[in-house]
Amino acid sequence: MKIVRIILGATALILATIAISCKSKSGTTNDITTYDNDSLTFYPFHGFLQSQIADVVKTPYFIYTITQQEGKRDSVVISSADFAALTTLFVAWNIDSPAFKKYYREDAFNDASTNSVTLSYSTQNKRLPVQQADVLLEPETQRVKRIFLQIIQNRNDTTFLYKLGWKANKSCSIAKSILPGKGRELSSHTSIVWNE
């Protein structure tokens, strides 16, 4: 019985040593960088976007889209339900959630070219859909001016690249590139306007 306890203890000690030695000292495990930012408060842009979408859905705005694809341009009036469906990509993932936050790094700087304080969130984890988020704030009021998101999704052998832009209280845009495993790339750009 004593020998069994010694063997179990030694096995546990060896496994713990292996587990600790496999962890990288730079905060990476399995080539995925993580950041110790539990105490850092990210700007709550996910909640901001949710409230903006809710406002547009409940307010009787004249909402329309302008889509450019393959050299053609089309304008369409849409309903608030269509707007809600088109903008789901903006709020599909919350990088501030505990499951994602550790993979993002925050950088902040004053951008004289846009007269904004820019908060930039980026990841090196290519498996996460949101690769980058930039929040531009008014320097004096700290109110959101614009938000930009870069999203990557892989389905089967096709990659979907999205560049999303949100202009506070006015409009948003979705630039989409579809990269199939075989065949040519397809691109489109849709602007959604409700208060400009």
XYZ file of C-alpha atoms in Angstrom:
196
model
C 0.000 0.000 0.000
C 2.858 2.340 0.887
C 4.586 1.558 -2.424
C 1.402 2.383 -4.373
C 1.205 5.799 -2.657
C 4.863 6.504 -3.439
C 4.372 5.531 -7.101
C 1.216 7.669 -7.391
C 2.963 10.621 -5.729
C 6.002 10.300 -7.984
C 3.783 10.038 -11.075
C 1.840 13.155 -10.064
C 5.098 15.029 -9.452
C 6.492 14.017 -12.856
C 3.284 15.028 -14.658
C 3.208 18.388 -12.865
C 6.856 19.012 -13.789
C 6.165 18.171 -17.439
C 3.107 20.434 -17.526
C 5.019 23.359 -16.018
C 8.038 22.923 -18.289
C 5.840 22.850 -21.407
C 4.499 26.324 -20.641
C 6.467 29.095 -22.291
C 7.805 31.856 -20.086
C 6.625 34.573 -22.495
C 2.955 33.852 -21.911
C 2.521 31.567 -24.880
C 1.317 28.005 -24.927
C 1.100 26.025 -28.127
C 2.358 29.075 -30.091
C -0.648 31.197 -29.035
C 0.234 34.405 -27.246
C -1.820 35.280 -24.190
C -1.768 38.470 -22.150
C -2.149 38.907 -18.411
C -4.872 41.555 -18.684
C -7.532 40.303 -16.256
C -7.371 43.568 -14.332
C -7.348 45.699 -17.508
C -10.711 47.156 -18.501
C -11.244 47.122 -22.264
C -13.355 49.897 -23.740
C -16.925 48.467 -23.798
C -17.418 48.871 -27.550
C -19.425 45.634 -27.796
C -22.101 47.109 -25.517
C -21.892 50.409 -27.407
C -22.585 48.635 -30.714
C -25.451 46.666 -29.165
C -27.074 49.883 -27.923
C -26.571 51.588 -31.297
C -28.214 48.668 -33.112
C -31.103 48.617 -30.612
C -31.608 52.372 -31.099
C -31.777 52.062 -34.889
C -34.196 49.125 -34.651
C -36.635 50.995 -32.368
C -36.364 54.455 -34.004
C -38.261 55.059 -37.264
C -35.182 55.963 -39.310
C -35.133 55.891 -43.091
C -32.577 53.083 -43.518
C -30.977 52.187 -46.821
C -28.010 50.237 -48.137
C -25.606 50.998 -50.948
C -23.871 47.871 -52.239
C -20.986 47.743 -54.687
C -20.083 44.393 -56.188
C -18.348 43.440 -59.436
C -18.507 46.987 -60.777
C -22.225 47.372 -60.057
C -23.816 49.682 -57.520
C -27.259 49.172 -56.014
C -29.294 51.099 -53.426
C -32.109 49.498 -51.449
C -34.387 50.745 -48.671
C -34.421 48.210 -45.825
C -36.527 47.571 -42.739
C -35.267 47.744 -39.168
C -35.436 43.922 -39.062
C -33.180 43.765 -42.140
C -30.838 46.230 -40.438
C -30.673 44.049 -37.318
C -29.860 40.997 -39.455
C -27.177 42.807 -41.478
C -25.412 44.142 -38.386
C -25.225 40.896 -36.372
C -21.592 40.475 -37.418
C -20.671 43.630 -35.478
C -21.754 42.043 -32.167
C -21.241 38.323 -32.813
C -18.132 38.155 -30.583
C -17.226 40.078 -27.443
C -13.437 40.242 -27.045
C -13.901 41.416 -23.442
C -15.443 38.079 -22.435
C -13.222 35.850 -20.242
C -12.932 33.252 -23.028
C -11.369 35.748 -25.460
C -9.860 38.633 -23.457
C -6.567 36.918 -22.611
C -5.712 36.672 -26.326
C -5.976 40.421 -26.992
C -3.515 43.205 -26.455
C -4.629 46.809 -25.966
C -2.642 49.736 -27.367
C -3.723 53.359 -26.927
C -2.443 56.449 -28.706
C -3.414 59.967 -29.755
C -3.955 60.129 -33.509
C -3.443 63.698 -34.733
C -4.494 62.788 -38.293
C -8.028 61.900 -37.128
C -8.059 64.075 -33.981
C -8.900 60.972 -31.970
C -7.736 58.863 -29.097
C -7.412 55.398 -30.623
C -7.735 52.199 -28.614
C -6.501 49.250 -30.636
C -7.125 45.606 -29.710
C -5.256 42.908 -31.611
C -4.520 39.206 -31.363
C -1.913 36.855 -32.768
C -4.334 33.933 -32.454
C -5.421 33.230 -36.046
C -8.215 30.951 -34.794
C -10.152 33.861 -33.291
C -12.657 35.559 -35.598
C -11.959 39.139 -34.423
C -8.374 39.833 -35.443
C -8.385 43.545 -34.688
C -10.683 46.196 -33.252
C -9.972 49.927 -33.301
C -12.076 52.366 -31.290
C -11.677 56.069 -32.110
C -12.776 58.428 -29.335
C -13.275 62.201 -29.189
C -10.273 63.478 -27.180
C -12.311 65.871 -25.014
C -15.503 63.890 -24.373
C -14.225 60.307 -24.806
C -17.335 59.592 -26.918
C -17.071 57.051 -29.710
C -16.502 58.520 -33.160
C -15.835 55.327 -35.091
C -15.179 51.631 -34.604
C -13.331 49.384 -37.050
C -13.277 45.575 -36.860
C -11.340 43.003 -38.884
C -12.920 39.563 -38.823
C -11.805 36.277 -40.388
C -14.006 33.188 -40.674
C -13.101 29.851 -42.242
C -15.761 27.474 -43.516
C -14.656 24.300 -45.254
C -12.076 25.453 -47.831
C -13.320 29.060 -48.003
C -12.070 32.079 -46.053
C -14.316 35.074 -45.387
C -12.596 38.379 -44.610
C -14.648 41.251 -43.228
C -13.622 44.844 -42.624
C -16.380 46.488 -40.643
C -16.738 50.183 -39.912
C -19.185 51.961 -37.614
C -19.735 55.733 -37.605
C -21.500 56.560 -34.331
C -25.188 57.456 -34.710
C -24.989 57.652 -38.506
C -23.889 54.694 -40.627
C -21.845 51.527 -40.901
C -20.082 49.561 -43.608
C -19.250 45.949 -44.369
C -16.427 45.143 -46.798
C -16.454 41.422 -47.517
C -13.961 39.270 -49.419
C -14.628 35.599 -50.092
C -11.519 33.545 -50.808
C -12.537 30.084 -52.018
C -10.037 27.238 -52.029
C -10.620 27.026 -55.767
C -11.924 29.779 -57.986
C -11.670 33.529 -57.952
C -12.019 35.950 -55.063
C -15.367 37.710 -54.670
C -15.591 41.116 -53.019
C -18.413 43.439 -52.037
C -18.839 46.629 -50.046
C -22.116 47.562 -48.355
C -22.814 50.863 -46.634
C -25.827 51.014 -44.328
C -27.081 54.534 -43.667
C -29.748 55.662 -41.188
C -28.945 59.142 -39.938
C -26.749 61.039 -42.405
